[in-house]
Amino acid sequence: MYAAFSIYFAKYFFPGANNTAQLINTAGIFAVGFLMRPLGGYFFGRLADQKGRKTAMAISVLLMALGSLLIGLLPGYHQIGIAAPLLLLAARMLQGLSTGGEYGASATYLSETATSGRRGFYSSFQYVTLIGGQLLAIAVQLVLQVFVLSESQLQEWGWRIPFLLGALLSIAAYGLRNRMPESDAFENETMQLNKRGSLRALARHPKAVMTVFGLTLGGTLAFYTYTTYMQKFLVNTSGMSRHQSTLLLFAALLLFAALQPLFGLLSDRVGRKPLLIGFGIAGSILTVPLLGQLSHTNDPITAFALMMAALVIISGYTSINAVVKAELFPVSIRTLGVGLPYSITVAIFGGSAEYIALWCKQAVAKRAFYWYVSACIFISLIVYIFMRDNSRNSYLDRNM
């Protein structure tokens, strides 16, 4: 919601600047929120490994409700001055803390509750629901744009509606999570409580930790480039209207979500490594030409085709990255092992994607960002080539 509606509330918190500068300011706060993710990954990772996956996921979604509610109620710069963007920053930090805990706990829970031989398929639904959240935000935006509010009403107060709705949905999610059964893998864990989810225990798996860093680097940057940033890219670089960009992104993300289980099923048949290598090769070669063509077209059909080409490539990563990471760690440190290095990598590369892209555009060097994304994917490709495919020899199939 923050990414989708920042084109409306940027002026509310940062008046007086040009359009690109306002988006850079809101993107900067978006990126700072990501810096809280490692803290969330550590805190909720330990909590999930010690008290259970269910407990960590229930508490993390309450923090998301609080952050969304705060953004929805904030007065603007003209009412409270510099306190307005500072409070916006505080709300994003709460959301970052929450999201840092979400990934590791949910990836671990889905991987542990899936049956052997179908883990790629079941774990792919983590990104189905992640993309589903983006789709819901865009759907709310479309309804408000087309049927409910004028452009001026959206900029004045209508942008608050999705954040208040998000707070209500987070409370509903808390009720659902509270009724989930705990995973059998956690229930059967016999390691002493003080050794579960500890950094000392995690330090015994340095290769797995570094693999998570390398696995995530290119994939998370590509994902945030073609989803979170893409709406602004279509408006600010390609020259499309906000309404056009919203419709295009909604349609592309809908198909992107549908691709995840298909790629997950494929990984259960052929292994995880071929899909990751396919993403790495195609992403390294095609990122620059795809983004270059997108920047020069204002034809909706061409733009949609280019976006879908990119999202098909990225599906080789998004569909299976959760289970690949979960397969690297024993149950006693699985959530911490998945969540902490992932959160650090996303904070550095995923959260900064939009900010770096807008900065490059303002510096009249937008193609530098395209090469930056391509280079990061290539680094991940090297990791994919040399890593071991654990789909047939997984920690998830062991007692520890």
mmCIF file of C-alpha atoms in Angstrom:
data_model
loop_
_atom_site.group_PDB
_atom_site.id
_atom_site.type_symbol
_atom_site.label_atom_id
_atom_site.label_comp_id
_atom_site.label_asym_id
_atom_site.label_seq_id
_atom_site.Cartn_x
_atom_site.Cartn_y
_atom_site.Cartn_z
ATOM 1 C CA MET A 1 0.000 0.000 0.000
ATOM 2 C CA TYR A 2 2.812 2.388 0.843
ATOM 3 C CA ALA A 3 4.421 1.833 -2.555
ATOM 4 C CA ALA A 4 1.133 1.991 -4.475
ATOM 5 C CA PHE A 5 -0.209 5.173 -2.839
ATOM 6 C CA SER A 6 2.995 7.167 -2.359
ATOM 7 C CA ILE A 7 2.298 8.915 -5.688
ATOM 8 C CA TYR A 8 -0.665 10.515 -3.875
ATOM 9 C CA PHE A 9 0.629 11.231 -0.370
ATOM 10 C CA ALA A 10 4.198 12.314 -1.292
ATOM 11 C CA LYS A 11 3.105 15.982 -1.507
ATOM 12 C CA TYR A 12 1.298 15.687 1.836
ATOM 13 C CA PHE A 13 4.513 14.915 3.726
ATOM 14 C CA PHE A 14 7.075 16.618 1.452
ATOM 15 C CA PRO A 15 5.541 19.801 -0.013
ATOM 16 C CA GLY A 16 7.439 22.230 -2.194
ATOM 17 C CA ALA A 17 9.690 19.794 -4.060
ATOM 18 C CA ASN A 18 9.354 18.606 -7.656
ATOM 19 C CA ASN A 19 7.588 15.329 -8.393
ATOM 20 C CA THR A 20 10.722 13.181 -8.659
ATOM 21 C CA ALA A 21 12.204 14.696 -5.476
ATOM 22 C CA GLN A 22 8.980 13.977 -3.561
ATOM 23 C CA LEU A 23 9.038 10.364 -4.732
ATOM 24 C CA ILE A 24 12.696 10.096 -3.748
ATOM 25 C CA ASN A 25 11.830 11.305 -0.229
ATOM 26 C CA THR A 26 9.000 8.778 0.175
ATOM 27 C CA ALA A 27 11.185 6.054 -1.357
ATOM 28 C CA GLY A 28 13.900 6.943 1.156
ATOM 29 C CA ILE A 29 11.498 6.362 4.034
ATOM 30 C CA PHE A 30 10.369 3.138 2.312
ATOM 31 C CA ALA A 31 14.024 2.035 2.226
ATOM 32 C CA VAL A 32 14.674 2.981 5.880
ATOM 33 C CA GLY A 33 11.724 0.787 6.857
ATOM 34 C CA PHE A 34 13.642 -2.083 5.297
ATOM 35 C CA LEU A 35 16.566 -1.436 7.637
ATOM 36 C CA MET A 36 14.357 -2.691 10.459
ATOM 37 C CA ARG A 37 13.919 -6.026 8.742
ATOM 38 C CA PRO A 38 17.157 -7.603 10.035
ATOM 39 C CA LEU A 39 16.103 -6.719 13.585
ATOM 40 C CA GLY A 40 12.700 -8.274 12.893
ATOM 41 C CA GLY A 41 14.356 -11.315 11.315
ATOM 42 C CA TYR A 42 16.505 -11.805 14.416
ATOM 43 C CA PHE A 43 13.830 -11.127 17.042
ATOM 44 C CA PHE A 44 11.029 -13.101 15.409
ATOM 45 C CA GLY A 45 13.441 -15.783 14.176
ATOM 46 C CA ARG A 46 14.498 -16.519 17.755
ATOM 47 C CA LEU A 47 10.914 -16.300 18.933
ATOM 48 C CA ALA A 48 9.727 -18.756 16.256
ATOM 49 C CA ASP A 49 12.537 -21.211 16.982
ATOM 50 C CA GLN A 50 11.946 -21.044 20.739
ATOM 51 C CA LYS A 51 8.185 -20.486 21.154
ATOM 52 C CA GLY A 52 6.810 -21.658 17.811
ATOM 53 C CA ARG A 53 6.189 -20.467 14.261
ATOM 54 C CA LYS A 54 2.541 -19.716 15.012
ATOM 55 C CA THR A 55 3.368 -17.375 17.918
ATOM 56 C CA ALA A 56 5.873 -15.358 15.873
ATOM 57 C CA MET A 57 3.475 -14.948 12.947
ATOM 58 C CA ALA A 58 0.605 -13.847 15.206
ATOM 59 C CA ILE A 59 2.649 -11.141 16.952
ATOM 60 C CA SER A 60 4.279 -9.850 13.756
ATOM 61 C CA VAL A 61 0.923 -9.174 12.083
ATOM 62 C CA LEU A 62 -0.198 -7.079 15.074
ATOM 63 C CA LEU A 63 2.811 -4.803 14.508
ATOM 64 C CA MET A 64 1.754 -4.431 10.881
ATOM 65 C CA ALA A 65 -1.738 -3.382 12.019
ATOM 66 C CA LEU A 66 -0.238 -0.708 14.277
ATOM 67 C CA GLY A 67 2.040 0.681 11.548
ATOM 68 C CA SER A 68 -0.790 0.830 8.990
ATOM 69 C CA LEU A 69 -3.144 2.505 11.447
ATOM 70 C CA LEU A 70 -0.547 5.160 12.277
ATOM 71 C CA ILE A 71 0.022 6.040 8.594
ATOM 72 C CA GLY A 72 -3.736 6.206 8.004
ATOM 73 C CA LEU A 73 -4.220 8.742 10.818
ATOM 74 C CA LEU A 74 -1.111 10.934 10.426
ATOM 75 C CA PRO A 75 -1.515 14.705 9.989
ATOM 76 C CA GLY A 76 0.573 16.277 7.240
ATOM 77 C CA TYR A 77 3.555 18.627 7.051
ATOM 78 C CA HIS A 78 1.355 21.735 6.982
ATOM 79 C CA GLN A 79 -0.290 20.663 10.269
ATOM 80 C CA ILE A 80 2.662 19.473 12.391
ATOM 81 C CA GLY A 81 5.756 20.372 10.357
ATOM 82 C CA ILE A 82 8.805 18.090 10.389
ATOM 83 C CA ALA A 83 7.060 15.760 12.848
ATOM 84 C CA ALA A 84 4.875 14.483 9.986
ATOM 85 C CA PRO A 85 7.632 12.776 7.943
ATOM 86 C CA LEU A 86 9.322 11.643 11.178
ATOM 87 C CA LEU A 87 6.131 9.905 12.321
ATOM 88 C CA LEU A 88 5.769 8.411 8.846
ATOM 89 C CA LEU A 89 9.278 7.053 9.278
ATOM 90 C CA ALA A 90 8.359 5.576 12.681
ATOM 91 C CA ALA A 91 5.323 3.840 11.192
ATOM 92 C CA ARG A 92 7.421 2.381 8.381
ATOM 93 C CA MET A 93 9.959 1.131 10.926
ATOM 94 C CA LEU A 94 7.200 -0.735 12.759
ATOM 95 C CA GLN A 95 6.101 -2.249 9.462
ATOM 96 C CA GLY A 96 9.704 -3.151 8.606
ATOM 97 C CA LEU A 97 10.130 -4.882 11.953
ATOM 98 C CA SER A 98 6.939 -6.842 11.290
ATOM 99 C CA THR A 99 7.874 -7.848 7.753
ATOM 100 C CA GLY A 100 11.355 -8.900 8.854
ATOM 101 C CA GLY A 101 9.703 -11.465 11.097
ATOM 102 C CA GLU A 102 7.100 -12.501 8.542
ATOM 103 C CA TYR A 103 9.342 -14.015 5.898
ATOM 104 C CA GLY A 104 11.374 -16.448 7.986
ATOM 105 C CA ALA A 105 8.436 -17.673 10.055
ATOM 106 C CA SER A 106 6.057 -18.126 7.122
ATOM 107 C CA ALA A 107 8.686 -19.713 4.849
ATOM 108 C CA THR A 108 9.601 -22.144 7.608
ATOM 109 C CA TYR A 109 5.988 -22.942 8.491
ATOM 110 C CA LEU A 110 4.969 -23.620 4.874
ATOM 111 C CA SER A 111 8.046 -25.759 4.229
ATOM 112 C CA GLU A 112 7.600 -27.783 7.406
ATOM 113 C CA THR A 113 3.891 -28.449 6.944
ATOM 114 C CA ALA A 114 4.216 -29.481 3.268
ATOM 115 C CA THR A 115 4.517 -33.151 2.351
ATOM 116 C CA SER A 116 7.833 -34.416 1.006
ATOM 117 C CA GLY A 117 7.925 -34.230 -2.788
ATOM 118 C CA ARG A 118 5.449 -31.324 -2.875
ATOM 119 C CA ARG A 119 7.362 -28.689 -0.953
ATOM 120 C CA GLY A 120 8.141 -26.565 -3.990
ATOM 121 C CA PHE A 121 4.440 -26.394 -4.821
ATOM 122 C CA TYR A 122 3.241 -25.569 -1.301
ATOM 123 C CA SER A 123 5.991 -23.085 -0.448
ATOM 124 C CA SER A 124 5.286 -21.213 -3.699
ATOM 125 C CA PHE A 125 2.081 -19.971 -2.110
ATOM 126 C CA GLN A 126 4.123 -17.647 0.085
ATOM 127 C CA TYR A 127 4.714 -15.482 -2.975
ATOM 128 C CA VAL A 128 1.162 -16.062 -4.210
ATOM 129 C CA THR A 129 -0.065 -14.338 -1.053
ATOM 130 C CA LEU A 130 2.737 -11.769 -1.094
ATOM 131 C CA ILE A 131 1.792 -10.790 -4.644
ATOM 132 C CA GLY A 132 -1.851 -11.065 -3.563
ATOM 133 C CA GLY A 133 -1.228 -8.309 -1.034
ATOM 134 C CA GLN A 134 0.121 -6.087 -3.808
ATOM 135 C CA LEU A 135 -2.881 -6.975 -5.980
ATOM 136 C CA LEU A 136 -5.283 -6.081 -3.191
ATOM 137 C CA ALA A 137 -3.571 -2.716 -2.716
ATOM 138 C CA ILE A 138 -3.773 -1.997 -6.451
ATOM 139 C CA ALA A 139 -7.405 -3.217 -6.606
ATOM 140 C CA VAL A 140 -8.335 -0.781 -3.837
ATOM 141 C CA GLN A 141 -6.480 1.931 -5.755
ATOM 142 C CA LEU A 142 -8.368 1.137 -8.959
ATOM 143 C CA VAL A 143 -11.748 1.165 -7.207
ATOM 144 C CA LEU A 144 -10.961 4.501 -5.574
ATOM 145 C CA GLN A 145 -9.607 5.980 -8.827
ATOM 146 C CA VAL A 146 -12.445 4.831 -11.105
ATOM 147 C CA PHE A 147 -15.576 4.581 -8.980
ATOM 148 C CA VAL A 148 -15.252 6.472 -5.709
ATOM 149 C CA LEU A 149 -12.956 9.507 -5.581
ATOM 150 C CA SER A 150 -11.567 12.209 -7.837
ATOM 151 C CA GLU A 151 -7.841 12.739 -8.312
ATOM 152 C CA SER A 152 -7.875 15.732 -5.928
ATOM 153 C CA GLN A 153 -9.802 13.775 -3.257
ATOM 154 C CA LEU A 154 -7.278 10.922 -3.460
ATOM 155 C CA GLN A 155 -4.416 13.359 -2.919
ATOM 156 C CA GLU A 156 -6.154 15.223 -0.089
ATOM 157 C CA TRP A 157 -7.482 12.352 2.050
ATOM 158 C CA GLY A 158 -8.442 9.295 -0.035
ATOM 159 C CA TRP A 159 -4.987 7.744 0.238
ATOM 160 C CA ARG A 160 -5.717 7.100 3.938
ATOM 161 C CA ILE A 161 -8.472 4.572 3.181
ATOM 162 C CA PRO A 162 -6.239 1.598 2.219
ATOM 163 C CA PHE A 163 -4.044 2.009 5.318
ATOM 164 C CA LEU A 164 -7.070 1.940 7.612
ATOM 165 C CA LEU A 165 -8.411 -1.051 5.689
ATOM 166 C CA GLY A 166 -4.998 -2.728 6.022
ATOM 167 C CA ALA A 167 -5.085 -2.275 9.795
ATOM 168 C CA LEU A 168 -8.476 -4.030 9.943
ATOM 169 C CA LEU A 169 -7.277 -6.881 7.728
ATOM 170 C CA SER A 170 -4.194 -7.334 9.919
ATOM 171 C CA ILE A 171 -6.439 -7.821 12.953
ATOM 172 C CA ALA A 172 -8.412 -10.427 10.987
ATOM 173 C CA ALA A 173 -5.153 -12.161 10.042
ATOM 174 C CA TYR A 174 -4.180 -12.257 13.716
ATOM 175 C CA GLY A 175 -7.383 -14.173 14.499
ATOM 176 C CA LEU A 176 -6.707 -16.673 11.723
ATOM 177 C CA ARG A 177 -3.094 -17.249 12.749
ATOM 178 C CA ASN A 178 -4.023 -17.756 16.371
ATOM 179 C CA ARG A 179 -6.090 -20.777 15.346
ATOM 180 C CA MET A 180 -3.428 -22.456 13.190
ATOM 181 C CA PRO A 181 -1.842 -25.712 14.387
ATOM 182 C CA GLU A 182 1.885 -25.594 15.137
ATOM 183 C CA SER A 183 4.158 -27.472 12.705
ATOM 184 C CA ASP A 184 5.048 -31.059 13.661
ATOM 185 C CA ALA A 185 8.742 -30.357 13.046
ATOM 186 C CA PHE A 186 8.754 -27.723 15.779
ATOM 187 C CA GLU A 187 6.656 -29.810 18.147
ATOM 188 C CA ASN A 188 9.055 -32.747 17.763
ATOM 189 C CA GLU A 189 12.193 -30.643 18.302
ATOM 190 C CA THR A 190 14.121 -31.918 21.334
ATOM 191 C CA MET A 191 17.047 -29.476 21.513
ATOM 192 C CA GLN A 192 17.333 -27.496 24.745
ATOM 193 C CA LEU A 193 15.399 -24.224 24.636
ATOM 194 C CA ASN A 194 18.451 -22.010 25.209
ATOM 195 C CA LYS A 195 20.132 -23.490 22.125
ATOM 196 C CA ARG A 196 17.204 -22.978 19.794
ATOM 197 C CA GLY A 197 17.405 -19.976 17.497
ATOM 198 C CA SER A 198 20.749 -18.788 18.867
ATOM 199 C CA LEU A 199 23.358 -16.922 16.843
ATOM 200 C CA ARG A 200 26.009 -19.299 18.197
ATOM 201 C CA ALA A 201 24.153 -22.282 16.756
ATOM 202 C CA LEU A 202 23.594 -20.411 13.484
ATOM 203 C CA ALA A 203 27.334 -19.640 13.247
ATOM 204 C CA ARG A 204 27.939 -23.385 12.812
ATOM 205 C CA HIS A 205 26.327 -23.131 9.370
ATOM 206 C CA PRO A 206 28.334 -20.355 7.657
ATOM 207 C CA LYS A 207 28.024 -21.856 4.179
ATOM 208 C CA ALA A 208 24.229 -22.024 4.456
ATOM 209 C CA VAL A 209 24.061 -18.427 5.721
ATOM 210 C CA MET A 210 26.210 -17.143 2.852
ATOM 211 C CA THR A 211 24.123 -19.180 0.409
ATOM 212 C CA VAL A 212 20.990 -17.372 1.611
ATOM 213 C CA PHE A 213 22.718 -14.025 1.001
ATOM 214 C CA GLY A 214 23.708 -15.030 -2.520
ATOM 215 C CA LEU A 215 20.358 -16.642 -3.290
ATOM 216 C CA THR A 216 18.473 -13.509 -2.296
ATOM 217 C CA LEU A 217 20.639 -10.737 -3.763
ATOM 218 C CA GLY A 218 19.601 -10.738 -7.418
ATOM 219 C CA GLY A 219 16.117 -12.134 -6.880
ATOM 220 C CA THR A 220 14.950 -9.570 -4.357
ATOM 221 C CA LEU A 221 16.332 -6.638 -6.370
ATOM 222 C CA ALA A 222 14.609 -7.883 -9.538
ATOM 223 C CA PHE A 223 11.355 -8.532 -7.660
ATOM 224 C CA TYR A 224 11.140 -5.034 -6.169
ATOM 225 C CA THR A 225 12.166 -3.455 -9.467
ATOM 226 C CA TYR A 226 9.389 -5.096 -11.483
ATOM 227 C CA THR A 227 6.660 -4.932 -8.822
ATOM 228 C CA THR A 228 7.010 -2.199 -6.197
ATOM 229 C CA TYR A 229 8.890 0.309 -8.386
ATOM 230 C CA MET A 230 7.255 -0.526 -11.717
ATOM 231 C CA GLN A 231 4.151 1.621 -11.229
ATOM 232 C CA LYS A 232 6.285 4.741 -10.687
ATOM 233 C CA PHE A 233 8.564 3.702 -13.565
ATOM 234 C CA LEU A 234 5.625 3.581 -15.991
ATOM 235 C CA VAL A 235 4.396 7.014 -14.852
ATOM 236 C CA ASN A 236 7.671 8.824 -14.244
ATOM 237 C CA THR A 237 9.811 7.335 -17.038
ATOM 238 C CA SER A 238 7.524 5.805 -19.690
ATOM 239 C CA GLY A 239 5.062 8.717 -19.475
ATOM 240 C CA MET A 240 1.865 6.742 -18.890
ATOM 241 C CA SER A 241 -1.042 7.973 -16.804
ATOM 242 C CA ARG A 242 -1.453 6.784 -13.211
ATOM 243 C CA HIS A 243 -4.627 4.963 -14.162
ATOM 244 C CA GLN A 244 -2.945 3.159 -17.079
ATOM 245 C CA SER A 245 0.040 2.116 -14.978
ATOM 246 C CA THR A 246 -2.236 0.805 -12.226
ATOM 247 C CA LEU A 247 -4.263 -1.324 -14.651
ATOM 248 C CA LEU A 248 -1.150 -2.729 -16.331
ATOM 249 C CA LEU A 249 0.548 -3.616 -13.060
ATOM 250 C CA PHE A 250 -2.609 -5.240 -11.705
ATOM 251 C CA ALA A 251 -2.992 -7.487 -14.768
ATOM 252 C CA ALA A 252 0.708 -8.421 -14.769
ATOM 253 C CA LEU A 253 0.779 -9.241 -11.063
ATOM 254 C CA LEU A 254 -2.367 -11.373 -11.383
ATOM 255 C CA LEU A 255 -0.633 -13.586 -13.957
ATOM 256 C CA PHE A 256 2.599 -13.472 -11.948
ATOM 257 C CA ALA A 257 0.781 -14.894 -8.902
ATOM 258 C CA ALA A 258 -0.730 -17.676 -11.026
ATOM 259 C CA LEU A 259 2.750 -18.659 -12.267
ATOM 260 C CA GLN A 260 4.142 -19.370 -8.795
ATOM 261 C CA PRO A 261 2.503 -22.788 -8.144
ATOM 262 C CA LEU A 262 3.361 -23.923 -11.682
ATOM 263 C CA PHE A 263 7.041 -23.157 -11.174
ATOM 264 C CA GLY A 264 6.844 -24.717 -7.697
ATOM 265 C CA LEU A 265 5.463 -27.945 -9.178
ATOM 266 C CA LEU A 266 8.197 -27.901 -11.807
ATOM 267 C CA SER A 267 10.854 -27.618 -9.102
ATOM 268 C CA ASP A 268 9.426 -30.719 -7.368
ATOM 269 C CA ARG A 269 9.998 -32.623 -10.616
ATOM 270 C CA VAL A 270 13.329 -31.291 -11.894
ATOM 271 C CA GLY A 271 14.874 -29.834 -8.719
ATOM 272 C CA ARG A 272 15.355 -26.285 -7.494
ATOM 273 C CA LYS A 273 18.721 -25.560 -9.082
ATOM 274 C CA PRO A 274 17.662 -25.580 -12.781
ATOM 275 C CA LEU A 275 14.975 -22.958 -12.097
ATOM 276 C CA LEU A 276 17.390 -20.714 -10.218
ATOM 277 C CA ILE A 277 20.037 -21.001 -12.935
ATOM 278 C CA GLY A 278 17.403 -20.234 -15.575
ATOM 279 C CA PHE A 279 16.458 -17.051 -13.705
ATOM 280 C CA GLY A 280 20.118 -16.125 -13.270
ATOM 281 C CA ILE A 281 21.048 -16.518 -16.941
ATOM 282 C CA ALA A 282 17.934 -14.849 -18.385
ATOM 283 C CA GLY A 283 17.974 -12.073 -15.776
ATOM 284 C CA SER A 284 21.646 -11.275 -16.361
ATOM 285 C CA ILE A 285 21.243 -11.085 -20.143
ATOM 286 C CA LEU A 286 17.777 -9.564 -20.572
ATOM 287 C CA THR A 287 17.354 -7.044 -17.727
ATOM 288 C CA VAL A 288 19.027 -4.123 -19.538
ATOM 289 C CA PRO A 289 17.141 -4.557 -22.846
ATOM 290 C CA LEU A 290 13.797 -5.168 -21.086
ATOM 291 C CA LEU A 291 14.018 -2.063 -18.887
ATOM 292 C CA GLY A 292 15.433 -0.053 -21.792
ATOM 293 C CA GLN A 293 12.482 -0.936 -24.016
ATOM 294 C CA LEU A 294 10.016 -0.272 -21.199
ATOM 295 C CA SER A 295 11.442 3.205 -20.692
ATOM 296 C CA HIS A 296 10.796 4.116 -24.337
ATOM 297 C CA THR A 297 7.298 2.761 -24.841
ATOM 298 C CA ASN A 298 3.981 4.267 -23.899
ATOM 299 C CA ASP A 299 2.006 1.565 -25.709
ATOM 300 C CA PRO A 300 0.108 -0.460 -23.038
ATOM 301 C CA ILE A 301 0.229 -3.769 -24.936
ATOM 302 C CA THR A 302 3.984 -3.561 -25.523
ATOM 303 C CA ALA A 303 4.589 -2.511 -21.927
ATOM 304 C CA PHE A 304 2.484 -5.418 -20.632
ATOM 305 C CA ALA A 305 4.371 -7.925 -22.806
ATOM 306 C CA LEU A 306 7.734 -6.632 -21.582
ATOM 307 C CA MET A 307 6.610 -6.709 -17.935
ATOM 308 C CA MET A 308 5.331 -10.279 -18.263
ATOM 309 C CA ALA A 309 8.577 -11.418 -19.890
ATOM 310 C CA ALA A 310 10.453 -10.071 -16.868
ATOM 311 C CA LEU A 311 8.019 -11.607 -14.354
ATOM 312 C CA VAL A 312 8.213 -15.037 -16.007
ATOM 313 C CA ILE A 313 11.994 -14.893 -15.631
ATOM 314 C CA ILE A 314 11.756 -13.816 -11.970
ATOM 315 C CA SER A 315 9.334 -16.670 -11.199
ATOM 316 C CA GLY A 316 12.308 -19.031 -11.338
ATOM 317 C CA TYR A 317 13.417 -17.366 -8.104
ATOM 318 C CA THR A 318 10.241 -16.226 -6.350
ATOM 319 C CA SER A 319 8.393 -19.543 -6.587
ATOM 320 C CA ILE A 320 10.980 -21.617 -4.741
ATOM 321 C CA ASN A 321 13.297 -19.338 -2.791
ATOM 322 C CA ALA A 322 11.476 -19.991 0.507
ATOM 323 C CA VAL A 323 11.823 -23.770 0.408
ATOM 324 C CA VAL A 324 15.410 -23.629 -0.902
ATOM 325 C CA LYS A 325 16.426 -21.645 2.172
ATOM 326 C CA ALA A 326 14.428 -23.778 4.597
ATOM 327 C CA GLU A 327 16.126 -26.899 3.241
ATOM 328 C CA LEU A 328 19.520 -25.517 4.298
ATOM 329 C CA PHE A 329 18.959 -25.435 8.087
ATOM 330 C CA PRO A 330 18.046 -27.802 10.925
ATOM 331 C CA VAL A 331 14.718 -27.188 12.662
ATOM 332 C CA SER A 332 16.245 -25.654 15.809
ATOM 333 C CA ILE A 333 17.603 -22.616 13.901
ATOM 334 C CA ARG A 334 15.542 -22.810 10.710
ATOM 335 C CA THR A 335 13.490 -19.633 11.142
ATOM 336 C CA LEU A 336 16.497 -17.577 12.251
ATOM 337 C CA GLY A 337 18.659 -19.070 9.496
ATOM 338 C CA VAL A 338 16.095 -18.302 6.817
ATOM 339 C CA GLY A 339 14.909 -14.951 8.149
ATOM 340 C CA LEU A 340 18.022 -13.085 9.342
ATOM 341 C CA PRO A 341 20.347 -13.268 6.305
ATOM 342 C CA TYR A 342 17.351 -12.851 3.990
ATOM 343 C CA SER A 343 16.235 -9.711 5.856
ATOM 344 C CA ILE A 344 19.711 -8.189 5.764
ATOM 345 C CA THR A 345 19.974 -8.770 2.010
ATOM 346 C CA VAL A 346 16.482 -7.424 1.303
ATOM 347 C CA ALA A 347 17.181 -4.374 3.485
ATOM 348 C CA ILE A 348 20.310 -3.542 1.492
ATOM 349 C CA PHE A 349 19.205 -4.397 -2.035
ATOM 350 C CA GLY A 350 15.406 -4.774 -2.147
ATOM 351 C CA GLY A 351 14.481 -1.802 0.007
ATOM 352 C CA SER A 352 16.883 0.520 -1.771
ATOM 353 C CA ALA A 353 15.848 -0.472 -5.317
ATOM 354 C CA GLU A 354 13.275 2.267 -5.776
ATOM 355 C CA TYR A 355 15.473 4.928 -4.162
ATOM 356 C CA ILE A 356 18.500 4.069 -6.334
ATOM 357 C CA ALA A 357 16.356 3.936 -9.482
ATOM 358 C CA LEU A 358 14.858 7.381 -8.813
ATOM 359 C CA TRP A 359 18.269 8.812 -7.886
ATOM 360 C CA CYS A 360 19.756 7.522 -11.157
ATOM 361 C CA LYS A 361 16.858 9.055 -13.074
ATOM 362 C CA GLN A 362 17.319 12.429 -11.409
ATOM 363 C CA ALA A 363 21.056 12.239 -12.157
ATOM 364 C CA VAL A 364 20.190 11.587 -15.841
ATOM 365 C CA ALA A 365 21.816 8.152 -15.635
ATOM 366 C CA LYS A 366 18.797 5.874 -15.586
ATOM 367 C CA ARG A 367 20.543 3.109 -17.548
ATOM 368 C CA ALA A 368 23.079 2.770 -14.737
ATOM 369 C CA PHE A 369 20.278 1.296 -12.640
ATOM 370 C CA TYR A 370 19.501 -1.291 -15.334
ATOM 371 C CA TRP A 371 23.110 -2.465 -15.321
ATOM 372 C CA TYR A 372 23.129 -2.501 -11.512
ATOM 373 C CA VAL A 373 20.143 -4.911 -11.454
ATOM 374 C CA SER A 374 21.759 -7.100 -14.115
ATOM 375 C CA ALA A 375 25.070 -7.262 -12.226
ATOM 376 C CA CYS A 376 23.375 -8.296 -8.969
ATOM 377 C CA ILE A 377 21.480 -11.085 -10.741
ATOM 378 C CA PHE A 378 24.778 -12.283 -12.249
ATOM 379 C CA ILE A 379 26.347 -12.497 -8.779
ATOM 380 C CA SER A 380 23.421 -14.660 -7.670
ATOM 381 C CA LEU A 381 23.847 -16.812 -10.784
ATOM 382 C CA ILE A 382 27.375 -17.697 -9.665
ATOM 383 C CA VAL A 383 25.922 -18.866 -6.326
ATOM 384 C CA TYR A 384 23.220 -20.910 -8.082
ATOM 385 C CA ILE A 385 25.806 -22.671 -10.251
ATOM 386 C CA PHE A 386 27.996 -23.769 -7.356
ATOM 387 C CA MET A 387 25.349 -24.485 -4.706
ATOM 388 C CA ARG A 388 24.092 -28.000 -4.025
ATOM 389 C CA ASP A 389 20.484 -28.891 -4.913
ATOM 390 C CA ASN A 390 19.000 -29.939 -1.564
ATOM 391 C CA SER A 391 15.550 -30.940 -2.835
ATOM 392 C CA ARG A 392 16.599 -34.607 -2.617
ATOM 393 C CA ASN A 393 18.776 -34.256 0.508
ATOM 394 C CA SER A 394 17.016 -31.759 2.716
ATOM 395 C CA TYR A 395 17.171 -30.918 6.417
ATOM 396 C CA LEU A 396 13.379 -30.931 6.202
ATOM 397 C CA ASP A 397 13.537 -34.731 5.847
ATOM 398 C CA ARG A 398 15.643 -35.133 8.998
ATOM 399 C CA ASN A 399 14.696 -35.071 12.653
ATOM 400 C CA MET A 400 17.086 -32.201 13.411
#
